[in-house]
JSON list of C-alpha atoms and ligand atoms in Angstrom, two decimals:
[
{"chain": "A", "resi": 263, "resn": "UNK", "atom": "CA", "xyz": [10.68, 48.85, 12.21]},
{"chain": "A", "resi": 264, "resn": "UNK", "atom": "CA", "xyz": [9.27, 49.86, 8.93]},
{"chain": "A", "resi": 265, "resn": "UNK", "atom": "CA", "xyz": [8.97, 53.53, 9.13]},
{"chain": "A", "resi": 266, "resn": "UNK", "atom": "CA", "xyz": [11.52, 55.47, 6.84]},
{"chain": "A", "resi": 267, "resn": "UNK", "atom": "CA", "xyz": [14.97, 56.23, 8.17]},
{"chain": "A", "resi": 268, "resn": "UNK", "atom": "CA", "xyz": [16.04, 59.84, 7.10]},
{"chain": "A", "resi": 269, "resn": "UNK", "atom": "CA", "xyz": [19.47, 60.75, 7.10]},
{"chain": "A", "resi": 270, "resn": "UNK", "atom": "CA", "xyz": [20.65, 64.52, 7.57]},
{"chain": "A", "resi": 271, "resn": "UNK", "atom": "CA", "xyz": [23.98, 66.42, 8.09]},
{"chain": "A", "resi": 272, "resn": "UNK", "atom": "CA", "xyz": [26.05, 68.79, 5.84]},
{"chain": "A", "resi": 273, "resn": "UNK", "atom": "CA", "xyz": [27.39, 68.11, 2.54]},
{"chain": "A", "resi": 274, "resn": "UNK", "atom": "CA", "xyz": [30.07, 65.60, 2.56]},
{"chain": "A", "resi": 275, "resn": "UNK", "atom": "CA", "xyz": [28.90, 64.15, 5.86]},
{"chain": "A", "resi": 276, "resn": "UNK", "atom": "CA", "xyz": [28.32, 60.57, 3.88]},
{"chain": "A", "resi": 277, "resn": "UNK", "atom": "CA", "xyz": [24.22, 60.77, 3.85]},
{"chain": "A", "resi": 278, "resn": "UNK", "atom": "CA", "xyz": [24.18, 59.06, 0.35]},
{"chain": "A", "resi": 279, "resn": "UNK", "atom": "CA", "xyz": [27.32, 56.79, 1.10]},
{"chain": "A", "resi": 280, "resn": "UNK", "atom": "CA", "xyz": [26.03, 55.72, 4.18]},
{"chain": "A", "resi": 281, "resn": "UNK", "atom": "CA", "xyz": [22.34, 55.63, 3.89]},
{"chain": "A", "resi": 282, "resn": "UNK", "atom": "CA", "xyz": [23.11, 53.36, 0.83]},
{"chain": "A", "resi": 283, "resn": "UNK", "atom": "CA", "xyz": [24.44, 50.54, 2.68]},
{"chain": "A", "resi": 284, "resn": "UNK", "atom": "CA", "xyz": [22.37, 51.02, 5.47]},
{"chain": "A", "resi": 285, "resn": "UNK", "atom": "CA", "xyz": [19.53, 50.27, 3.25]},
{"chain": "A", "resi": 286, "resn": "UNK", "atom": "CA", "xyz": [21.36, 47.16, 1.95]},
{"chain": "A", "resi": 287, "resn": "UNK", "atom": "CA", "xyz": [21.92, 46.27, 5.63]},
{"chain": "A", "resi": 288, "resn": "UNK", "atom": "CA", "xyz": [18.45, 46.59, 6.37]},
{"chain": "A", "resi": 289, "resn": "UNK", "atom": "CA", "xyz": [16.79, 45.12, 2.81]},
{"chain": "A", "resi": 290, "resn": "UNK", "atom": "CA", "xyz": [15.38, 48.47, 2.53]},
{"chain": "A", "resi": 291, "resn": "UNK", "atom": "CA", "xyz": [14.97, 50.67, -0.58]},
{"chain": "A", "resi": 292, "resn": "UNK", "atom": "CA", "xyz": [17.38, 53.70, -0.98]},
{"chain": "A", "resi": 293, "resn": "UNK", "atom": "CA", "xyz": [16.17, 57.06, -2.37]},
{"chain": "A", "resi": 294, "resn": "UNK", "atom": "CA", "xyz": [18.14, 60.15, -2.41]},
{"chain": "A", "resi": 295, "resn": "UNK", "atom": "CA", "xyz": [16.29, 63.82, -2.79]},
{"chain": "A", "resi": 296, "resn": "UNK", "atom": "CA", "xyz": [19.08, 65.39, -4.46]},
{"chain": "A", "resi": 297, "resn": "UNK", "atom": "CA", "xyz": [19.25, 62.29, -7.39]},
{"chain": "A", "resi": 298, "resn": "UNK", "atom": "CA", "xyz": [15.25, 62.42, -7.47]},
{"chain": "A", "resi": 299, "resn": "UNK", "atom": "CA", "xyz": [15.36, 66.24, -8.13]},
{"chain": "A", "resi": 300, "resn": "UNK", "atom": "CA", "xyz": [18.15, 65.66, -10.65]},
{"chain": "A", "resi": 301, "resn": "UNK", "atom": "CA", "xyz": [16.17, 62.78, -12.18]},
{"chain": "A", "resi": 302, "resn": "UNK", "atom": "CA", "xyz": [12.86, 64.49, -11.86]},
{"chain": "A", "resi": 303, "resn": "UNK", "atom": "CA", "xyz": [13.48, 67.80, -13.06]},
{"chain": "A", "resi": 304, "resn": "UNK", "atom": "CA", "xyz": [16.33, 66.86, -15.37]},
{"chain": "A", "resi": 305, "resn": "UNK", "atom": "CA", "xyz": [18.26, 69.79, -14.21]},
{"chain": "A", "resi": 306, "resn": "UNK", "atom": "CA", "xyz": [21.29, 70.14, -11.55]},
{"chain": "A", "resi": 307, "resn": "UNK", "atom": "CA", "xyz": [21.01, 71.66, -8.63]},
{"chain": "A", "resi": 308, "resn": "UNK", "atom": "CA", "xyz": [23.53, 74.66, -9.92]},
{"chain": "A", "resi": 309, "resn": "UNK", "atom": "CA", "xyz": [20.87, 75.20, -12.79]},
{"chain": "A", "resi": 310, "resn": "UNK", "atom": "CA", "xyz": [17.86, 74.83, -10.49]},
{"chain": "A", "resi": 311, "resn": "UNK", "atom": "CA", "xyz": [19.67, 78.20, -8.49]},
{"chain": "A", "resi": 312, "resn": "UNK", "atom": "CA", "xyz": [20.62, 79.47, -11.24]},
{"chain": "A", "resi": 313, "resn": "UNK", "atom": "CA", "xyz": [16.68, 79.34, -12.93]},
{"chain": "A", "resi": 314, "resn": "UNK", "atom": "CA", "xyz": [15.27, 79.96, -9.37]},
{"chain": "A", "resi": 315, "resn": "UNK", "atom": "CA", "xyz": [17.60, 81.04, -6.48]},
{"chain": "A", "resi": 316, "resn": "UNK", "atom": "CA", "xyz": [18.05, 79.00, -3.58]},
{"chain": "A", "resi": 317, "resn": "UNK", "atom": "CA", "xyz": [14.23, 79.42, -2.43]},
{"chain": "A", "resi": 318, "resn": "UNK", "atom": "CA", "xyz": [13.47, 77.86, -5.71]},
{"chain": "A", "resi": 319, "resn": "UNK", "atom": "CA", "xyz": [15.60, 74.92, -5.16]},
{"chain": "A", "resi": 320, "resn": "UNK", "atom": "CA", "xyz": [14.03, 74.78, -1.13]},
{"chain": "A", "resi": 321, "resn": "UNK", "atom": "CA", "xyz": [10.42, 74.12, -2.54]},
{"chain": "A", "resi": 322, "resn": "UNK", "atom": "CA", "xyz": [11.54, 71.94, -4.81]},
{"chain": "A", "resi": 323, "resn": "UNK", "atom": "CA", "xyz": [13.57, 70.00, -2.13]},
{"chain": "A", "resi": 324, "resn": "UNK", "atom": "CA", "xyz": [10.33, 69.86, 0.37]},
{"chain": "A", "resi": 325, "resn": "UNK", "atom": "CA", "xyz": [8.20, 68.25, -2.35]},
{"chain": "A", "resi": 326, "resn": "UNK", "atom": "CA", "xyz": [11.16, 66.15, -3.04]},
{"chain": "A", "resi": 327, "resn": "UNK", "atom": "CA", "xyz": [11.01, 65.12, 0.57]},
{"chain": "A", "resi": 328, "resn": "UNK", "atom": "CA", "xyz": [7.40, 64.05, 0.86]},
{"chain": "A", "resi": 329, "resn": "UNK", "atom": "CA", "xyz": [7.74, 62.31, -2.49]},
{"chain": "A", "resi": 330, "resn": "UNK", "atom": "CA", "xyz": [10.45, 59.96, -1.82]},
{"chain": "A", "resi": 331, "resn": "UNK", "atom": "CA", "xyz": [9.37, 59.38, 1.85]},
{"chain": "A", "resi": 332, "resn": "UNK", "atom": "CA", "xyz": [7.94, 55.80, 1.77]},
{"chain": "A", "resi": 333, "resn": "UNK", "atom": "CA", "xyz": [7.90, 52.20, 4.37]},
{"chain": "A", "resi": 334, "resn": "UNK", "atom": "CA", "xyz": [11.18, 50.20, 4.50]},
{"chain": "A", "resi": 335, "resn": "UNK", "atom": "CA", "xyz": [13.22, 53.09, 2.64]},
{"chain": "A", "resi": 336, "resn": "UNK", "atom": "CA", "xyz": [16.27, 54.87, 3.94]},
{"chain": "A", "resi": 337, "resn": "UNK", "atom": "CA", "xyz": [16.09, 58.69, 2.55]},
{"chain": "A", "resi": 338, "resn": "UNK", "atom": "CA", "xyz": [19.66, 60.17, 2.02]},
{"chain": "A", "resi": 339, "resn": "UNK", "atom": "CA", "xyz": [18.27, 64.35, 2.33]},
{"chain": "A", "resi": 340, "resn": "UNK", "atom": "CA", "xyz": [20.34, 67.30, 1.12]},
{"chain": "A", "resi": 341, "resn": "UNK", "atom": "CA", "xyz": [22.46, 69.08, 3.56]},
{"chain": "A", "resi": 342, "resn": "UNK", "atom": "CA", "xyz": [20.03, 72.10, 3.57]},
{"chain": "A", "resi": 343, "resn": "UNK", "atom": "CA", "xyz": [16.97, 70.01, 4.21]},
{"chain": "A", "resi": 344, "resn": "UNK", "atom": "CA", "xyz": [16.35, 71.15, 7.99]},
{"chain": "A", "resi": 345, "resn": "UNK", "atom": "CA", "xyz": [16.35, 74.68, 7.17]},
{"chain": "A", "resi": 346, "resn": "UNK", "atom": "CA", "xyz": [12.71, 74.36, 6.72]},
{"chain": "A", "resi": 347, "resn": "UNK", "atom": "CA", "xyz": [10.99, 73.69, 10.17]},
{"chain": "A", "resi": 348, "resn": "UNK", "atom": "CA", "xyz": [8.00, 72.00, 7.78]},
{"chain": "A", "resi": 349, "resn": "UNK", "atom": "CA", "xyz": [10.69, 69.49, 6.63]},
{"chain": "A", "resi": 350, "resn": "UNK", "atom": "CA", "xyz": [11.90, 68.80, 10.18]},
{"chain": "A", "resi": 351, "resn": "UNK", "atom": "CA", "xyz": [8.72, 68.03, 11.74]},
{"chain": "A", "resi": 352, "resn": "UNK", "atom": "CA", "xyz": [7.97, 66.39, 8.55]},
{"chain": "A", "resi": 353, "resn": "UNK", "atom": "CA", "xyz": [10.86, 63.77, 9.02]},
{"chain": "A", "resi": 354, "resn": "UNK", "atom": "CA", "xyz": [10.55, 63.86, 12.58]},
{"chain": "A", "resi": 355, "resn": "UNK", "atom": "CA", "xyz": [6.86, 62.60, 12.65]},
{"chain": "A", "resi": 356, "resn": "UNK", "atom": "CA", "xyz": [7.00, 59.92, 9.70]},
{"chain": "A", "resi": 357, "resn": "UNK", "atom": "CA", "xyz": [10.18, 58.17, 10.40]},
{"chain": "A", "resi": 358, "resn": "UNK", "atom": "CA", "xyz": [13.76, 58.12, 12.33]},
{"chain": "A", "resi": 359, "resn": "UNK", "atom": "CA", "xyz": [16.19, 60.92, 11.58]},
{"chain": "A", "resi": 360, "resn": "UNK", "atom": "CA", "xyz": [19.84, 59.95, 11.75]},
{"chain": "A", "resi": 361, "resn": "UNK", "atom": "CA", "xyz": [22.53, 62.98, 12.00]},
{"chain": "A", "resi": 362, "resn": "UNK", "atom": "CA", "xyz": [25.95, 62.07, 10.91]},
{"chain": "A", "resi": 363, "resn": "UNK", "atom": "CA", "xyz": [28.06, 64.73, 12.40]},
{"chain": "A", "resi": 364, "resn": "UNK", "atom": "CA", "xyz": [31.64, 65.58, 11.46]},
{"chain": "A", "resi": 365, "resn": "UNK", "atom": "CA", "xyz": [33.89, 68.63, 11.92]},
{"chain": "A", "resi": 366, "resn": "UNK", "atom": "CA", "xyz": [34.07, 71.17, 9.22]},
{"chain": "A", "resi": 367, "resn": "UNK", "atom": "CA", "xyz": [37.84, 70.69, 8.83]},
{"chain": "A", "resi": 368, "resn": "UNK", "atom": "CA", "xyz": [36.38, 66.50, 7.75]},
{"chain": "A", "resi": 369, "resn": "UNK", "atom": "CA", "xyz": [33.65, 68.02, 5.32]},
{"chain": "A", "resi": 370, "resn": "UNK", "atom": "CA", "xyz": [35.80, 70.37, 4.09]},
{"chain": "A", "resi": 371, "resn": "UNK", "atom": "CA", "xyz": [38.63, 67.36, 2.73]},
{"chain": "A", "resi": 372, "resn": "UNK", "atom": "CA", "xyz": [36.10, 65.24, 1.59]},
{"chain": "A", "resi": 373, "resn": "UNK", "atom": "CA", "xyz": [34.49, 68.14, -0.62]},
{"chain": "A", "resi": 374, "resn": "UNK", "atom": "CA", "xyz": [37.93, 69.18, -1.82]},
{"chain": "A", "resi": 375, "resn": "UNK", "atom": "CA", "xyz": [38.40, 65.44, -2.88]},
{"chain": "A", "resi": 376, "resn": "UNK", "atom": "CA", "xyz": [34.78, 64.70, -4.77]},
{"chain": "A", "resi": 377, "resn": "UNK", "atom": "CA", "xyz": [33.62, 68.45, -5.43]},
{"chain": "A", "resi": 378, "resn": "UNK", "atom": "CA", "xyz": [30.85, 67.70, -7.84]},
{"chain": "A", "resi": 379, "resn": "UNK", "atom": "CA", "xyz": [30.05, 71.29, -8.27]},
{"chain": "A", "resi": 380, "resn": "UNK", "atom": "CA", "xyz": [26.96, 71.43, -10.52]},
{"chain": "A", "resi": 381, "resn": "UNK", "atom": "CA", "xyz": [25.33, 69.51, -7.36]},
{"chain": "A", "resi": 382, "resn": "UNK", "atom": "CA", "xyz": [27.02, 71.70, -5.02]},
{"chain": "A", "resi": 383, "resn": "UNK", "atom": "CA", "xyz": [27.41, 75.29, -5.90]},
{"chain": "A", "resi": 384, "resn": "UNK", "atom": "CA", "xyz": [28.94, 77.41, -3.12]},
{"chain": "A", "resi": 385, "resn": "UNK", "atom": "CA", "xyz": [26.45, 78.34, -0.48]},
{"chain": "A", "resi": 386, "resn": "UNK", "atom": "CA", "xyz": [28.65, 81.24, 0.48]},
{"chain": "A", "resi": 387, "resn": "UNK", "atom": "CA", "xyz": [31.23, 81.97, -2.11]},
{"chain": "A", "resi": 388, "resn": "UNK", "atom": "CA", "xyz": [34.20, 81.41, 0.94]},
{"chain": "A", "resi": 389, "resn": "UNK", "atom": "CA", "xyz": [36.44, 78.89, 0.88]},
{"chain": "A", "resi": 390, "resn": "UNK", "atom": "CA", "xyz": [35.63, 75.47, 1.21]},
{"chain": "A", "resi": 391, "resn": "UNK", "atom": "CA", "xyz": [36.79, 75.18, 4.82]},
{"chain": "A", "resi": 392, "resn": "UNK", "atom": "CA", "xyz": [35.41, 78.80, 5.88]},
{"chain": "A", "resi": 393, "resn": "UNK", "atom": "CA", "xyz": [32.27, 77.66, 4.47]},
{"chain": "A", "resi": 394, "resn": "UNK", "atom": "CA", "xyz": [31.42, 74.54, 5.97]},
{"chain": "A", "resi": 395, "resn": "UNK", "atom": "CA", "xyz": [32.61, 76.07, 9.38]},
{"chain": "A", "resi": 396, "resn": "UNK", "atom": "CA", "xyz": [30.03, 78.63, 8.62]},
{"chain": "A", "resi": 397, "resn": "UNK", "atom": "CA", "xyz": [27.40, 76.06, 7.57]},
{"chain": "A", "resi": 398, "resn": "UNK", "atom": "CA", "xyz": [27.90, 74.35, 10.74]},
{"chain": "A", "resi": 399, "resn": "UNK", "atom": "CA", "xyz": [27.61, 77.29, 12.70]},
{"chain": "A", "resi": 400, "resn": "UNK", "atom": "CA", "xyz": [24.27, 78.11, 11.11]},
{"chain": "A", "resi": 401, "resn": "UNK", "atom": "CA", "xyz": [22.97, 74.56, 11.09]},
{"chain": "A", "resi": 402, "resn": "UNK", "atom": "CA", "xyz": [24.27, 72.45, 13.95]},
{"chain": "A", "resi": 403, "resn": "UNK", "atom": "CA", "xyz": [21.39, 73.39, 16.29]},
{"chain": "A", "resi": 404, "resn": "UNK", "atom": "CA", "xyz": [18.92, 72.21, 13.45]},
{"chain": "A", "resi": 405, "resn": "UNK", "atom": "CA", "xyz": [20.26, 69.18, 12.78]},
{"chain": "A", "resi": 406, "resn": "UNK", "atom": "CA", "xyz": [20.38, 68.08, 16.84]},
{"chain": "A", "resi": 407, "resn": "UNK", "atom": "CA", "xyz": [16.83, 69.22, 16.99]},
{"chain": "A", "resi": 408, "resn": "UNK", "atom": "CA", "xyz": [15.55, 67.14, 13.83]},
{"chain": "A", "resi": 409, "resn": "UNK", "atom": "CA", "xyz": [17.38, 64.06, 14.80]},
{"chain": "A", "resi": 410, "resn": "UNK", "atom": "CA", "xyz": [16.27, 61.08, 16.82]},
{"chain": "A", "resi": 411, "resn": "UNK", "atom": "CA", "xyz": [20.15, 59.49, 16.95]},
{"chain": "A", "resi": 412, "resn": "UNK", "atom": "CA", "xyz": [23.30, 61.61, 16.46]},
{"chain": "A", "resi": 413, "resn": "UNK", "atom": "CA", "xyz": [26.51, 59.51, 15.01]},
{"chain": "A", "resi": 414, "resn": "UNK", "atom": "CA", "xyz": [29.81, 60.07, 14.51]},
{"chain": "A", "resi": 415, "resn": "UNK", "atom": "CA", "xyz": [30.16, 60.47, 10.99]},
{"chain": "A", "resi": 416, "resn": "UNK", "atom": "CA", "xyz": [34.13, 60.31, 11.01]},
{"chain": "A", "resi": 417, "resn": "UNK", "atom": "CA", "xyz": [34.59, 56.76, 11.22]},
{"chain": "A", "resi": 418, "resn": "UNK", "atom": "CA", "xyz": [34.83, 54.56, 7.88]},
{"chain": "A", "resi": 419, "resn": "UNK", "atom": "CA", "xyz": [31.38, 53.83, 6.19]},
{"chain": "A", "resi": 420, "resn": "UNK", "atom": "CA", "xyz": [30.83, 50.21, 7.49]},
{"chain": "A", "resi": 421, "resn": "UNK", "atom": "CA", "xyz": [32.03, 51.33, 10.93]},
{"chain": "A", "resi": 422, "resn": "UNK", "atom": "CA", "xyz": [29.14, 53.94, 10.60]},
{"chain": "A", "resi": 423, "resn": "UNK", "atom": "CA", "xyz": [26.28, 51.56, 9.37]},
{"chain": "A", "resi": 424, "resn": "UNK", "atom": "CA", "xyz": [27.28, 49.23, 12.52]},
{"chain": "A", "resi": 425, "resn": "UNK", "atom": "CA", "xyz": [26.65, 52.17, 14.80]},
{"chain": "A", "resi": 426, "resn": "UNK", "atom": "CA", "xyz": [23.54, 52.99, 13.47]},
{"chain": "A", "resi": 427, "resn": "UNK", "atom": "CA", "xyz": [22.29, 49.36, 13.53]},
{"chain": "A", "resi": 428, "resn": "UNK", "atom": "CA", "xyz": [23.21, 49.51, 17.38]},
{"chain": "A", "resi": 429, "resn": "UNK", "atom": "CA", "xyz": [21.22, 52.40, 17.58]},
{"chain": "A", "resi": 430, "resn": "UNK", "atom": "CA", "xyz": [18.38, 51.55, 16.39]},
{"chain": "A", "resi": 431, "resn": "UNK", "atom": "CA", "xyz": [18.27, 48.15, 18.11]},
{"chain": "A", "resi": 432, "resn": "UNK", "atom": "CA", "xyz": [18.05, 50.18, 21.48]},
{"chain": "A", "resi": 433, "resn": "UNK", "atom": "CA", "xyz": [14.63, 52.18, 22.01]},
{"chain": "A", "resi": 434, "resn": "UNK", "atom": "CA", "xyz": [14.63, 55.69, 20.25]},
{"chain": "A", "resi": 435, "resn": "UNK", "atom": "CA", "xyz": [13.72, 58.91, 22.21]},
{"chain": "A", "resi": 436, "resn": "UNK", "atom": "CA", "xyz": [10.49, 60.47, 20.41]},
{"chain": "B", "resi": 226, "resn": "ATP", "atom": "N1", "xyz": [32.44, 57.92, 6.03]},
{"chain": "B", "resi": 226, "resn": "ATP", "atom": "C1", "xyz": [33.25, 58.33, 5.54]},
{"chain": "B", "resi": 226, "resn": "ATP", "atom": "N2", "xyz": [34.56, 58.05, 5.13]},
{"chain": "B", "resi": 226, "resn": "ATP", "atom": "C2", "xyz": [35.55, 58.43, 4.61]},
{"chain": "B", "resi": 226, "resn": "ATP", "atom": "N3", "xyz": [34.51, 59.08, 3.30]},
{"chain": "B", "resi": 226, "resn": "ATP", "atom": "C3", "xyz": [33.56, 59.42, 3.32]},
{"chain": "B", "resi": 226, "resn": "ATP", "atom": "C4", "xyz": [32.70, 58.93, 4.06]},
{"chain": "B", "resi": 226, "resn": "ATP", "atom": "N4", "xyz": [31.47, 59.50, 3.79]},
{"chain": "B", "resi": 226, "resn": "ATP", "atom": "C5", "xyz": [31.61, 59.68, 2.65]},
{"chain": "B", "resi": 226, "resn": "ATP", "atom": "N5", "xyz": [32.67, 59.71, 2.09]},
{"chain": "B", "resi": 226, "resn": "ATP", "atom": "C6", "xyz": [33.26, 60.38, 0.94]},
{"chain": "B", "resi": 226, "resn": "ATP", "atom": "O1", "xyz": [32.76, 61.83, 0.85]},
{"chain": "B", "resi": 226, "resn": "ATP", "atom": "C7", "xyz": [32.39, 62.76, -0.24]},
{"chain": "B", "resi": 226, "resn": "ATP", "atom": "C8", "xyz": [30.88, 62.94, 0.15]},
{"chain": "B", "resi": 226, "resn": "ATP", "atom": "O2", "xyz": [30.22, 61.91, 0.45]},
{"chain": "B", "resi": 226, "resn": "ATP", "atom": "P1", "xyz": [28.54, 61.60, 0.67]},
{"chain": "B", "resi": 226, "resn": "ATP", "atom": "O3", "xyz": [28.09, 62.18, -1.24]},
{"chain": "B", "resi": 226, "resn": "ATP", "atom": "O4", "xyz": [28.10, 60.67, 0.83]},
{"chain": "B", "resi": 226, "resn": "ATP", "atom": "O5", "xyz": [27.94, 62.99, 1.29]},
{"chain": "B", "resi": 226, "resn": "ATP", "atom": "P2", "xyz": [26.41, 63.75, 1.58]},
{"chain": "B", "resi": 226, "resn": "ATP", "atom": "O6", "xyz": [26.54, 63.82, 2.92]},
{"chain": "B", "resi": 226, "resn": "ATP", "atom": "O7", "xyz": [25.51, 62.73, 0.50]},
{"chain": "B", "resi": 226, "resn": "ATP", "atom": "O8", "xyz": [26.73, 65.05, 0.71]},
{"chain": "B", "resi": 226, "resn": "ATP", "atom": "P3", "xyz": [25.50, 66.04, -0.22]},
{"chain": "B", "resi": 226, "resn": "ATP", "atom": "O9", "xyz": [24.82, 66.82, 0.77]},
{"chain": "B", "resi": 226, "resn": "ATP", "atom": "O10", "xyz": [26.28, 66.90, -0.67]},
{"chain": "B", "resi": 226, "resn": "ATP", "atom": "O11", "xyz": [24.61, 64.92, -0.77]},
{"chain": "B", "resi": 226, "resn": "ATP", "atom": "C9", "xyz": [32.46, 61.11, -1.04]},
{"chain": "B", "resi": 226, "resn": "ATP", "atom": "O12", "xyz": [33.23, 61.22, -2.02]},
{"chain": "B", "resi": 226, "resn": "ATP", "atom": "C10", "xyz": [32.40, 60.08, -0.22]},
{"chain": "B", "resi": 226, "resn": "ATP", "atom": "O13", "xyz": [33.05, 58.74, -0.55]},
{"chain": "B", "resi": 227, "resn": "SKM", "atom": "O1", "xyz": [23.83, 71.61, 1.80]},
{"chain": "B", "resi": 227, "resn": "SKM", "atom": "C1", "xyz": [23.46, 72.26, 1.20]},
{"chain": "B", "resi": 227, "resn": "SKM", "atom": "O2", "xyz": [22.34, 73.26, 1.65]},
{"chain": "B", "resi": 227, "resn": "SKM", "atom": "C2", "xyz": [23.31, 71.54, 0.18]},
{"chain": "B", "resi": 227, "resn": "SKM", "atom": "C3", "xyz": [23.85, 70.35, 0.25]},
{"chain": "B", "resi": 227, "resn": "SKM", "atom": "C4", "xyz": [23.51, 69.64, -1.22]},
{"chain": "B", "resi": 227, "resn": "SKM", "atom": "O3", "xyz": [22.95, 67.91, -0.67]},
{"chain": "B", "resi": 227, "resn": "SKM", "atom": "C5", "xyz": [22.41, 69.78, -2.29]},
{"chain": "B", "resi": 227, "resn": "SKM", "atom": "O4", "xyz": [20.73, 69.40, -1.78]},
{"chain": "B", "resi": 227, "resn": "SKM", "atom": "C6", "xyz": [22.48, 71.30, -1.96]},
{"chain": "B", "resi": 227, "resn": "SKM", "atom": "O5", "xyz": [23.73, 71.42, -3.18]},
{"chain": "B", "resi": 227, "resn": "SKM", "atom": "C7", "xyz": [22.41, 72.18, -0.97]},
{"chain": "B", "resi": 228, "resn": "MG", "atom": "MG1", "xyz": [24.15, 63.16, -0.68]}
]
């Protein structure tokens, strides 16, 4: 298996944390669309949104997805990557898509402990638990639709990597 692996899920799902460990386990390269945008634009997510709105950020994110995607690479995406049908189709067509799934309360707790406000400006203006409930309500179907594999993201990162390796060893429905 050499095609890229795309990690999807909401903020705090562990796409960056688990994606990086998975890449190491597979001997793959690791890239992150949020880090790529930060490095190439020299702007944080908050600064891009301030200048160009979320629409501008989403446009840049689609470019970042296509630029970072490569064989033998794990790509950690941003939480909103699934909002564009174009991105969902690209990931499904060119790689294996893994959805790290956790309830809103788990995501909110992780984000409260590590807010990184420059990279995670508010999406709704609501308190964090309400925000994550709304985000999952709006996006759960999109994450499910985009994913080849859905993994319980509430386990510790090492167990999640093991679960992904097991799932990758079985035939994936396409
Ligand atoms: N499985 C896990 N168990 C416990 N804590 C975790 C787990 N995965 C990630 N975390 C913690 O949650 C926080 C968010 O993780 P991470 O940055 O990997 O999420 P993300 O999905 O990449 O979010 P974003 O969409 O904002 O990029 C970090 O502080 C990380 O250490
Ligand atoms: O869930 C989202 O819409 C986002 C998640 C982050 O990874 C960043 O891509 C950005 O803060 C937007
Ligand atoms: Mg991340």
